[in-house]
Amino acid sequence: MGKLAGKVALITGAARGQGRSHAEGLAAEGADIIAVDICRQIGTVAYPLGSSEDLAETVRLVEKHDRRAVAFKADVRDLAALRRAVAEGVTELGRLDIVIANAGIMNTVGPAGDEDQAFYDSIDVMLTGVWHTLRATTPVLKDQGQGGSVVITSSTAGFRGIRTNLEAGSAGYVAAKHGVVGLMRVYANILAEHSIRVNTVHPTGVDTAMVSNEAFEAFTKDYPELTQSLRNALPKRLLEPADVTKAILWLVSDDAQYVTGTTLPIDAGFCVRT
Ligand SMILES: NC(=O)c1ccc[n+]([C@@H]2O[C@H](COP(=O)([O-])OP(=O)(O)OC[C@H]3O[C@@H](n4cnc5c(N)ncnc54)[C@H](O)[C@@H]3O)[C@@H](O)[C@H]2O)c1
């Protein structure tokens, strides 16, 4: 029997990349999945976001593990839509135990232009959107009265600044990824008496469409000195999504029963690199 048998997990940004990997990994350990993704474009992002087809593929991959998945097209910027997805998902799957606030965008590279909106979009999706995810899900966990685990995907950019060619997008990304650490520290306290744990994970570069795309490639060619500053200590340029999933599987399982309020780097030594 899997470590997460009988549990239900909600994952935002589940159409592809790390979110999809987490859906598959948790399903392999016995969890049913509520998969949420925007499935449409945000104007300041220079690469395509997840699609309806991607989200359907995530459902199919979960079902391959004989687990159930229900998918919702919802934007984490829209609290009412998230609440509807949570209510319908919980009605369908019966409960909620695990929340992975993973949805994100990277508008830190790309052609220079009218950038200000990139700051607002980053904050709206990756800070306010995470808060919405907490607001929509934690009442269900509390009412259920059986504890729970919330993991927020931050970044190494939640520990230190990054420099790219777009000032406003970088500022928004870094501020949001630092900001969710604050949210985590508040909610780890608020929810502790309900045995609900809240932690952040901080991956270094991961091989997903967020960084493996034309805009990012152009950035690395045009700004080699800035790209150098994104190097890891370990000899590994980009992690695989599954590398992050493994850490999350530990965090959401009973093996991490007394782990809350932590900031877990999965960063190949990025943050200590001299
Ligand atoms: N890829 C990296 O190098 C890297 C490194 C550190 C942290 N992260 C973080 O990991 C998380 C997952 O990113 P990924 O690498 O899998 O990239 P990805 O682009 O493959 O996946 C992100 C998913 O989030 C969805 N999404 C975006 N905005 C949304 C919104 N408003 N509402 C709902 N869904 C939305 C996208 O459609 C997409 O499917 C993000 O929070 C990202 O900031 C990524």
mmCIF file of C-alpha atoms and ligand atoms in Angstrom:
data_model
loop_
_atom_site.group_PDB
_atom_site.id
_atom_site.type_symbol
_atom_site.label_atom_id
_atom_site.label_comp_id
_atom_site.label_asym_id
_atom_site.label_seq_id
_atom_site.Cartn_x
_atom_site.Cartn_y
_atom_site.Cartn_z
ATOM 1 C CA MET A 1 0.000 0.000 0.000
ATOM 2 C CA GLY A 2 1.338 3.470 -0.916
ATOM 3 C CA LYS A 3 2.350 6.054 1.663
ATOM 4 C CA LEU A 4 -0.557 8.299 0.652
ATOM 5 C CA ALA A 5 -3.300 5.680 0.278
ATOM 6 C CA GLY A 6 -6.740 7.193 0.917
ATOM 7 C CA LYS A 7 -5.504 10.777 0.701
ATOM 8 C CA VAL A 8 -6.615 13.494 -1.698
ATOM 9 C CA ALA A 9 -4.245 16.202 -2.946
ATOM 10 C CA LEU A 10 -5.026 19.469 -4.697
ATOM 11 C CA ILE A 11 -2.268 20.745 -6.981
ATOM 12 C CA THR A 12 -2.252 24.095 -8.779
ATOM 13 C CA GLY A 13 -0.349 24.450 -12.035
ATOM 14 C CA ALA A 14 -0.968 20.743 -12.563
ATOM 15 C CA ALA A 15 -1.269 20.729 -16.357
ATOM 16 C CA ARG A 16 2.413 20.045 -16.921
ATOM 17 C CA GLY A 17 5.959 20.437 -15.581
ATOM 18 C CA GLN A 18 6.466 20.051 -11.859
ATOM 19 C CA GLY A 19 2.733 20.113 -11.086
ATOM 20 C CA ARG A 20 2.110 17.164 -13.385
ATOM 21 C CA SER A 21 5.094 15.310 -11.928
ATOM 22 C CA HIS A 22 3.733 15.860 -8.405
ATOM 23 C CA ALA A 23 0.296 14.598 -9.517
ATOM 24 C CA GLU A 24 1.843 11.447 -10.941
ATOM 25 C CA GLY A 25 4.180 10.926 -7.977
ATOM 26 C CA LEU A 26 1.457 11.356 -5.372
ATOM 27 C CA ALA A 27 -0.906 9.107 -7.344
ATOM 28 C CA ALA A 28 1.797 6.433 -7.464
ATOM 29 C CA GLU A 29 1.760 6.566 -3.650
ATOM 30 C CA GLY A 30 -2.022 6.162 -3.561
ATOM 31 C CA ALA A 31 -3.445 9.706 -3.568
ATOM 32 C CA ASP A 32 -6.365 10.951 -5.670
ATOM 33 C CA ILE A 33 -5.767 14.322 -7.315
ATOM 34 C CA ILE A 34 -7.640 17.593 -7.787
ATOM 35 C CA ALA A 35 -5.700 19.155 -10.661
ATOM 36 C CA VAL A 36 -6.036 22.902 -11.247
ATOM 37 C CA ASP A 37 -4.509 24.958 -14.051
ATOM 38 C CA ILE A 38 -5.238 28.234 -15.824
ATOM 39 C CA CYS A 39 -5.015 26.640 -19.307
ATOM 40 C CA ARG A 40 -4.764 29.984 -21.031
ATOM 41 C CA GLN A 41 -2.128 32.614 -21.668
ATOM 42 C CA ILE A 42 -1.045 35.560 -19.522
ATOM 43 C CA GLY A 43 0.105 38.479 -21.688
ATOM 44 C CA THR A 44 3.459 39.207 -20.047
ATOM 45 C CA VAL A 45 4.699 35.608 -20.315
ATOM 46 C CA ALA A 46 6.974 34.957 -23.314
ATOM 47 C CA TYR A 47 6.310 31.177 -23.563
ATOM 48 C CA PRO A 48 3.021 29.235 -23.779
ATOM 49 C CA LEU A 49 1.423 28.274 -20.463
ATOM 50 C CA GLY A 50 -0.260 24.918 -19.875
ATOM 51 C CA SER A 51 -3.191 23.948 -22.112
ATOM 52 C CA SER A 52 -6.443 22.025 -21.677
ATOM 53 C CA GLU A 53 -4.809 19.116 -23.510
ATOM 54 C CA ASP A 54 -1.898 19.183 -21.054
ATOM 55 C CA LEU A 55 -4.327 19.105 -18.128
ATOM 56 C CA ALA A 56 -6.220 16.176 -19.679
ATOM 57 C CA GLU A 57 -2.894 14.343 -20.048
ATOM 58 C CA THR A 58 -2.180 14.850 -16.335
ATOM 59 C CA VAL A 59 -5.544 13.238 -15.549
ATOM 60 C CA ARG A 60 -4.682 10.324 -17.827
ATOM 61 C CA LEU A 61 -1.293 9.833 -16.151
ATOM 62 C CA VAL A 62 -2.896 9.798 -12.684
ATOM 63 C CA GLU A 63 -5.491 7.282 -13.873
ATOM 64 C CA LYS A 64 -2.683 5.014 -15.106
ATOM 65 C CA HIS A 65 -1.893 4.533 -11.419
ATOM 66 C CA ASP A 66 -5.518 3.475 -10.805
ATOM 67 C CA ARG A 67 -6.180 6.686 -8.944
ATOM 68 C CA ARG A 68 -8.895 9.219 -9.590
ATOM 69 C CA ALA A 69 -8.246 12.748 -10.841
ATOM 70 C CA VAL A 70 -10.627 15.631 -11.376
ATOM 71 C CA ALA A 71 -9.420 18.621 -13.355
ATOM 72 C CA PHE A 72 -10.479 22.250 -13.178
ATOM 73 C CA LYS A 73 -9.548 25.150 -15.412
ATOM 74 C CA ALA A 74 -9.149 27.858 -12.820
ATOM 75 C CA ASP A 75 -6.869 30.854 -12.423
ATOM 76 C CA VAL A 76 -5.277 31.127 -8.969
ATOM 77 C CA ARG A 77 -5.793 34.898 -9.272
ATOM 78 C CA ASP A 78 -9.546 34.230 -9.054
ATOM 79 C CA LEU A 79 -10.447 33.220 -5.493
ATOM 80 C CA ALA A 80 -14.093 32.465 -6.326
ATOM 81 C CA ALA A 81 -13.051 30.103 -9.129
ATOM 82 C CA LEU A 82 -10.592 28.348 -6.838
ATOM 83 C CA ARG A 83 -13.254 27.946 -4.147
ATOM 84 C CA ARG A 84 -15.581 26.383 -6.736
ATOM 85 C CA ALA A 85 -12.837 23.974 -7.836
ATOM 86 C CA VAL A 86 -12.107 23.005 -4.230
ATOM 87 C CA ALA A 87 -15.809 22.488 -3.410
ATOM 88 C CA GLU A 88 -16.480 20.411 -6.521
ATOM 89 C CA GLY A 89 -13.245 18.451 -6.193
ATOM 90 C CA VAL A 90 -13.904 17.602 -2.561
ATOM 91 C CA THR A 91 -17.505 16.594 -3.368
ATOM 92 C CA GLU A 92 -16.203 14.328 -6.103
ATOM 93 C CA LEU A 93 -13.248 12.775 -4.254
ATOM 94 C CA GLY A 94 -14.617 12.915 -0.720
ATOM 95 C CA ARG A 95 -11.933 14.787 1.211
ATOM 96 C CA LEU A 96 -8.763 16.886 1.088
ATOM 97 C CA ASP A 97 -5.459 16.167 2.830
ATOM 98 C CA ILE A 98 -2.641 17.727 0.822
ATOM 99 C CA VAL A 99 -2.311 21.057 -0.968
ATOM 100 C CA ILE A 100 0.527 21.894 -3.344
ATOM 101 C CA ALA A 101 0.512 25.568 -4.317
ATOM 102 C CA ASN A 102 2.711 25.253 -7.373
ATOM 103 C CA ALA A 103 1.258 27.439 -10.152
ATOM 104 C CA GLY A 104 3.717 29.984 -11.458
ATOM 105 C CA ILE A 105 4.916 32.095 -14.340
ATOM 106 C CA MET A 106 8.307 33.442 -15.289
ATOM 107 C CA ASN A 107 8.260 36.790 -17.027
ATOM 108 C CA THR A 108 11.840 37.587 -16.060
ATOM 109 C CA VAL A 109 13.271 37.156 -19.556
ATOM 110 C CA GLY A 110 12.059 38.102 -23.024
ATOM 111 C CA PRO A 111 12.032 41.135 -25.237
ATOM 112 C CA ALA A 112 12.233 44.454 -23.430
ATOM 113 C CA GLY A 113 9.044 46.475 -23.607
ATOM 114 C CA ASP A 114 6.416 47.907 -21.357
ATOM 115 C CA GLU A 115 7.363 45.792 -18.397
ATOM 116 C CA ASP A 116 5.399 47.142 -15.459
ATOM 117 C CA GLN A 117 2.561 44.663 -15.912
ATOM 118 C CA ALA A 118 5.093 41.812 -15.497
ATOM 119 C CA PHE A 119 5.604 42.850 -11.871
ATOM 120 C CA TYR A 120 1.879 42.907 -11.155
ATOM 121 C CA ASP A 121 1.292 39.561 -12.907
ATOM 122 C CA SER A 122 4.090 37.872 -10.938
ATOM 123 C CA ILE A 123 2.730 39.096 -7.632
ATOM 124 C CA ASP A 124 -0.871 38.298 -8.597
ATOM 125 C CA VAL A 125 -0.092 34.708 -9.640
ATOM 126 C CA MET A 126 2.711 33.670 -7.274
ATOM 127 C CA LEU A 127 1.954 35.620 -4.090
ATOM 128 C CA THR A 128 -1.752 36.520 -4.119
ATOM 129 C CA GLY A 129 -2.466 33.283 -6.005
ATOM 130 C CA VAL A 130 -0.776 31.238 -3.280
ATOM 131 C CA TRP A 131 -2.721 33.137 -0.627
ATOM 132 C CA HIS A 132 -5.931 32.379 -2.547
ATOM 133 C CA THR A 133 -4.967 28.717 -2.624
ATOM 134 C CA LEU A 134 -4.508 28.759 1.149
ATOM 135 C CA ARG A 135 -7.796 30.646 1.649
ATOM 136 C CA ALA A 136 -9.715 28.228 -0.562
ATOM 137 C CA THR A 137 -8.308 25.019 0.879
ATOM 138 C CA THR A 138 -7.367 25.397 4.534
ATOM 139 C CA PRO A 139 -10.963 25.751 5.821
ATOM 140 C CA VAL A 140 -11.651 22.296 4.353
ATOM 141 C CA LEU A 141 -8.574 20.830 6.060
ATOM 142 C CA LYS A 142 -9.543 22.441 9.372
ATOM 143 C CA ASP A 143 -13.188 21.281 9.181
ATOM 144 C CA GLN A 144 -12.107 17.765 8.362
ATOM 145 C CA GLY A 145 -10.121 17.702 11.604
ATOM 146 C CA GLN A 146 -7.547 15.144 10.488
ATOM 147 C CA GLY A 147 -4.498 17.320 9.933
ATOM 148 C CA GLY A 148 -2.933 17.916 6.565
ATOM 149 C CA SER A 149 0.094 19.126 4.675
ATOM 150 C CA VAL A 150 0.512 22.238 2.549
ATOM 151 C CA VAL A 151 3.559 22.724 0.340
ATOM 152 C CA ILE A 152 4.205 26.010 -1.426
ATOM 153 C CA THR A 153 6.586 26.046 -4.371
ATOM 154 C CA SER A 154 8.948 28.945 -3.942
ATOM 155 C CA SER A 155 12.376 28.948 -5.642
ATOM 156 C CA THR A 156 16.009 29.688 -4.966
ATOM 157 C CA ALA A 157 14.701 33.161 -5.877
ATOM 158 C CA GLY A 158 12.904 32.960 -2.533
ATOM 159 C CA PHE A 159 16.321 33.089 -0.805
ATOM 160 C CA ARG A 160 18.341 35.468 -2.949
ATOM 161 C CA GLY A 161 17.980 37.975 -5.726
ATOM 162 C CA ILE A 162 18.432 37.106 -9.380
ATOM 163 C CA ARG A 163 19.445 39.385 -12.229
ATOM 164 C CA THR A 164 17.956 38.983 -15.655
ATOM 165 C CA ASN A 165 17.400 41.402 -18.516
ATOM 166 C CA LEU A 166 13.881 42.396 -17.408
ATOM 167 C CA GLU A 167 13.908 44.392 -14.200
ATOM 168 C CA ALA A 168 10.190 44.434 -13.386
ATOM 169 C CA GLY A 169 9.611 40.733 -14.074
ATOM 170 C CA SER A 170 12.646 39.741 -11.998
ATOM 171 C CA ALA A 171 11.582 42.027 -9.160
ATOM 172 C CA GLY A 172 8.077 40.537 -9.218
ATOM 173 C CA TYR A 173 9.320 36.947 -9.368
ATOM 174 C CA VAL A 174 11.847 37.381 -6.551
ATOM 175 C CA ALA A 175 9.447 39.391 -4.384
ATOM 176 C CA ALA A 176 6.669 36.810 -4.819
ATOM 177 C CA LYS A 177 8.987 33.876 -4.084
ATOM 178 C CA HIS A 178 10.269 35.624 -0.935
ATOM 179 C CA GLY A 179 6.699 36.637 -0.057
ATOM 180 C CA VAL A 180 5.368 33.088 0.052
ATOM 181 C CA VAL A 181 7.937 32.310 2.763
ATOM 182 C CA GLY A 182 6.148 34.914 4.869
ATOM 183 C CA LEU A 183 2.779 33.375 4.065
ATOM 184 C CA MET A 184 4.137 29.951 4.992
ATOM 185 C CA ARG A 185 5.440 31.243 8.334
ATOM 186 C CA VAL A 186 2.067 32.766 9.195
ATOM 187 C CA TYR A 187 0.016 29.739 8.169
ATOM 188 C CA ALA A 188 2.399 27.233 9.799
ATOM 189 C CA ASN A 189 1.546 28.987 13.054
ATOM 190 C CA ILE A 190 -2.185 29.432 12.455
ATOM 191 C CA LEU A 191 -2.673 25.841 11.355
ATOM 192 C CA ALA A 192 -0.349 24.040 13.776
ATOM 193 C CA GLU A 193 -3.081 23.490 16.380
ATOM 194 C CA HIS A 194 -5.004 21.599 13.673
ATOM 195 C CA SER A 195 -1.938 19.426 12.924
ATOM 196 C CA ILE A 196 -1.757 20.979 9.483
ATOM 197 C CA ARG A 197 1.832 21.471 8.370
ATOM 198 C CA VAL A 198 2.965 24.205 5.994
ATOM 199 C CA ASN A 199 6.354 24.287 4.270
ATOM 200 C CA THR A 200 7.989 25.855 1.226
ATOM 201 C CA VAL A 201 10.246 24.141 -1.303
ATOM 202 C CA HIS A 202 12.936 26.070 -3.163
ATOM 203 C CA PRO A 203 14.034 24.407 -6.395
ATOM 204 C CA THR A 204 16.921 25.596 -8.516
ATOM 205 C CA GLY A 205 16.377 25.524 -12.301
ATOM 206 C CA VAL A 206 14.109 22.647 -13.344
ATOM 207 C CA ASP A 207 13.777 21.335 -16.879
ATOM 208 C CA THR A 208 10.227 22.441 -17.663
ATOM 209 C CA ALA A 209 8.716 24.705 -20.310
ATOM 210 C CA MET A 210 9.211 27.614 -17.911
ATOM 211 C CA VAL A 211 12.962 27.658 -18.614
ATOM 212 C CA SER A 212 13.335 25.305 -21.568
ATOM 213 C CA ASN A 213 11.869 27.679 -24.117
ATOM 214 C CA GLU A 214 12.967 30.052 -26.886
ATOM 215 C CA ALA A 215 12.839 33.207 -24.771
ATOM 216 C CA PHE A 216 15.084 31.669 -22.111
ATOM 217 C CA GLU A 217 17.494 30.307 -24.719
ATOM 218 C CA ALA A 218 17.747 33.768 -26.282
ATOM 219 C CA PHE A 219 18.443 35.219 -22.837
ATOM 220 C CA THR A 220 21.276 32.760 -22.187
ATOM 221 C CA LYS A 221 22.848 33.631 -25.550
ATOM 222 C CA ASP A 222 22.422 37.391 -25.213
ATOM 223 C CA TYR A 223 23.448 37.672 -21.551
ATOM 224 C CA PRO A 224 26.095 34.993 -20.828
ATOM 225 C CA GLU A 225 27.370 36.831 -17.729
ATOM 226 C CA LEU A 226 23.887 36.880 -16.180
ATOM 227 C CA THR A 227 23.355 33.223 -17.081
ATOM 228 C CA GLN A 228 26.605 32.347 -15.277
ATOM 229 C CA SER A 229 25.110 33.701 -12.057
ATOM 230 C CA LEU A 230 22.379 31.017 -12.310
ATOM 231 C CA ARG A 231 24.905 28.133 -12.028
ATOM 232 C CA ASN A 232 24.516 25.359 -9.427
ATOM 233 C CA ALA A 233 27.347 24.105 -7.169
ATOM 234 C CA LEU A 234 26.734 20.474 -8.093
ATOM 235 C CA PRO A 235 27.523 19.577 -11.708
ATOM 236 C CA LYS A 236 23.902 19.594 -12.867
ATOM 237 C CA ARG A 237 22.459 22.405 -14.975
ATOM 238 C CA LEU A 238 18.764 21.670 -14.587
ATOM 239 C CA LEU A 239 16.952 19.292 -12.235
ATOM 240 C CA GLU A 240 14.160 17.042 -13.449
ATOM 241 C CA PRO A 241 10.626 17.700 -12.143
ATOM 242 C CA ALA A 242 10.783 14.249 -10.497
ATOM 243 C CA ASP A 243 13.683 15.462 -8.322
ATOM 244 C CA VAL A 244 11.363 18.035 -6.766
ATOM 245 C CA THR A 245 8.524 15.528 -6.522
ATOM 246 C CA LYS A 246 10.690 13.204 -4.414
ATOM 247 C CA ALA A 247 11.256 15.932 -1.834
ATOM 248 C CA ILE A 248 7.570 16.848 -1.819
ATOM 249 C CA LEU A 249 6.571 13.206 -1.383
ATOM 250 C CA TRP A 250 8.630 13.156 1.787
ATOM 251 C CA LEU A 251 7.227 16.484 3.023
ATOM 252 C CA VAL A 252 3.579 15.464 2.595
ATOM 253 C CA SER A 253 4.036 11.986 4.065
ATOM 254 C CA ASP A 254 3.991 10.923 7.712
ATOM 255 C CA ASP A 255 7.796 10.612 7.475
ATOM 256 C CA ALA A 256 7.777 14.403 7.869
ATOM 257 C CA GLN A 257 5.058 14.384 10.534
ATOM 258 C CA TYR A 258 6.797 16.995 12.670
ATOM 259 C CA VAL A 259 8.250 19.099 9.891
ATOM 260 C CA THR A 260 6.482 22.432 9.580
ATOM 261 C CA GLY A 261 7.492 26.034 8.983
ATOM 262 C CA THR A 262 10.575 25.043 6.996
ATOM 263 C CA THR A 263 12.113 26.308 3.761
ATOM 264 C CA LEU A 264 13.487 23.253 1.965
ATOM 265 C CA PRO A 265 16.081 23.922 -0.746
ATOM 266 C CA ILE A 266 16.220 21.432 -3.627
ATOM 267 C CA ASP A 267 18.901 23.449 -5.260
ATOM 268 C CA ALA A 268 22.006 21.400 -6.135
ATOM 269 C CA GLY A 269 23.952 23.764 -3.899
ATOM 270 C CA PHE A 270 22.878 26.897 -5.802
ATOM 271 C CA CYS A 271 22.465 29.010 -2.684
ATOM 272 C CA VAL A 272 25.855 28.143 -1.146
ATOM 273 C CA ARG A 273 27.835 28.393 -4.371
ATOM 274 C CA THR A 274 30.760 30.788 -3.990
HETATM 275 N N1 LIG B 1 11.315 25.561 -13.802
HETATM 276 C C1 LIG B 1 12.161 26.158 -12.944
HETATM 277 O O1 LIG B 1 13.365 26.349 -13.237
HETATM 278 C C2 LIG B 1 11.680 26.567 -11.571
HETATM 279 C C3 LIG B 1 12.629 26.782 -10.556
HETATM 280 C C4 LIG B 1 12.197 27.137 -9.281
HETATM 281 C C5 LIG B 1 10.851 27.269 -9.025
HETATM 282 N N2 LIG B 1 9.953 27.071 -10.028
HETATM 283 C C6 LIG B 1 8.534 27.190 -9.694
HETATM 284 O O2 LIG B 1 7.942 25.921 -9.856
HETATM 285 C C7 LIG B 1 6.549 26.072 -10.106
HETATM 286 C C8 LIG B 1 6.137 25.181 -11.265
HETATM 287 O O3 LIG B 1 6.747 25.644 -12.462
HETATM 288 P P1 LIG B 1 7.222 24.661 -13.625
HETATM 289 O O4 LIG B 1 8.703 24.691 -13.643
HETATM 290 O O5 LIG B 1 6.526 23.357 -13.527
HETATM 291 O O6 LIG B 1 6.725 25.494 -14.920
HETATM 292 P P2 LIG B 1 5.537 25.211 -15.970
HETATM 293 O O7 LIG B 1 5.398 26.479 -16.732
HETATM 294 O O8 LIG B 1 5.800 23.968 -16.714
HETATM 295 O O9 LIG B 1 4.248 24.944 -15.052
HETATM 296 C C9 LIG B 1 3.558 25.977 -14.411
HETATM 297 C C10 LIG B 1 2.067 25.701 -14.574
HETATM 298 O O10 LIG B 1 1.350 26.720 -13.845
HETATM 299 C C11 LIG B 1 0.238 27.093 -14.626
HETATM 300 N N3 LIG B 1 -0.210 28.443 -14.244
HETATM 301 C C12 LIG B 1 0.418 29.613 -14.488
HETATM 302 N N4 LIG B 1 -0.300 30.637 -14.026
HETATM 303 C C13 LIG B 1 -1.412 30.105 -13.461
HETATM 304 C C14 LIG B 1 -2.534 30.670 -12.815
HETATM 305 N N5 LIG B 1 -2.668 31.995 -12.700
HETATM 306 N N6 LIG B 1 -3.489 29.840 -12.329
HETATM 307 C C15 LIG B 1 -3.378 28.495 -12.460
HETATM 308 N N7 LIG B 1 -2.332 27.912 -13.089
HETATM 309 C C16 LIG B 1 -1.360 28.707 -13.581
HETATM 310 C C17 LIG B 1 0.744 27.031 -16.058
HETATM 311 O O11 LIG B 1 -0.323 26.968 -16.999
HETATM 312 C C18 LIG B 1 1.608 25.789 -16.034
HETATM 313 O O12 LIG B 1 0.880 24.628 -16.384
HETATM 314 C C19 LIG B 1 6.332 27.559 -10.339
HETATM 315 O O13 LIG B 1 5.810 28.152 -9.166
HETATM 316 C C20 LIG B 1 7.722 28.084 -10.599
HETATM 317 O O14 LIG B 1 7.856 29.460 -10.287
HETATM 318 C C21 LIG B 1 10.333 26.717 -11.283
#
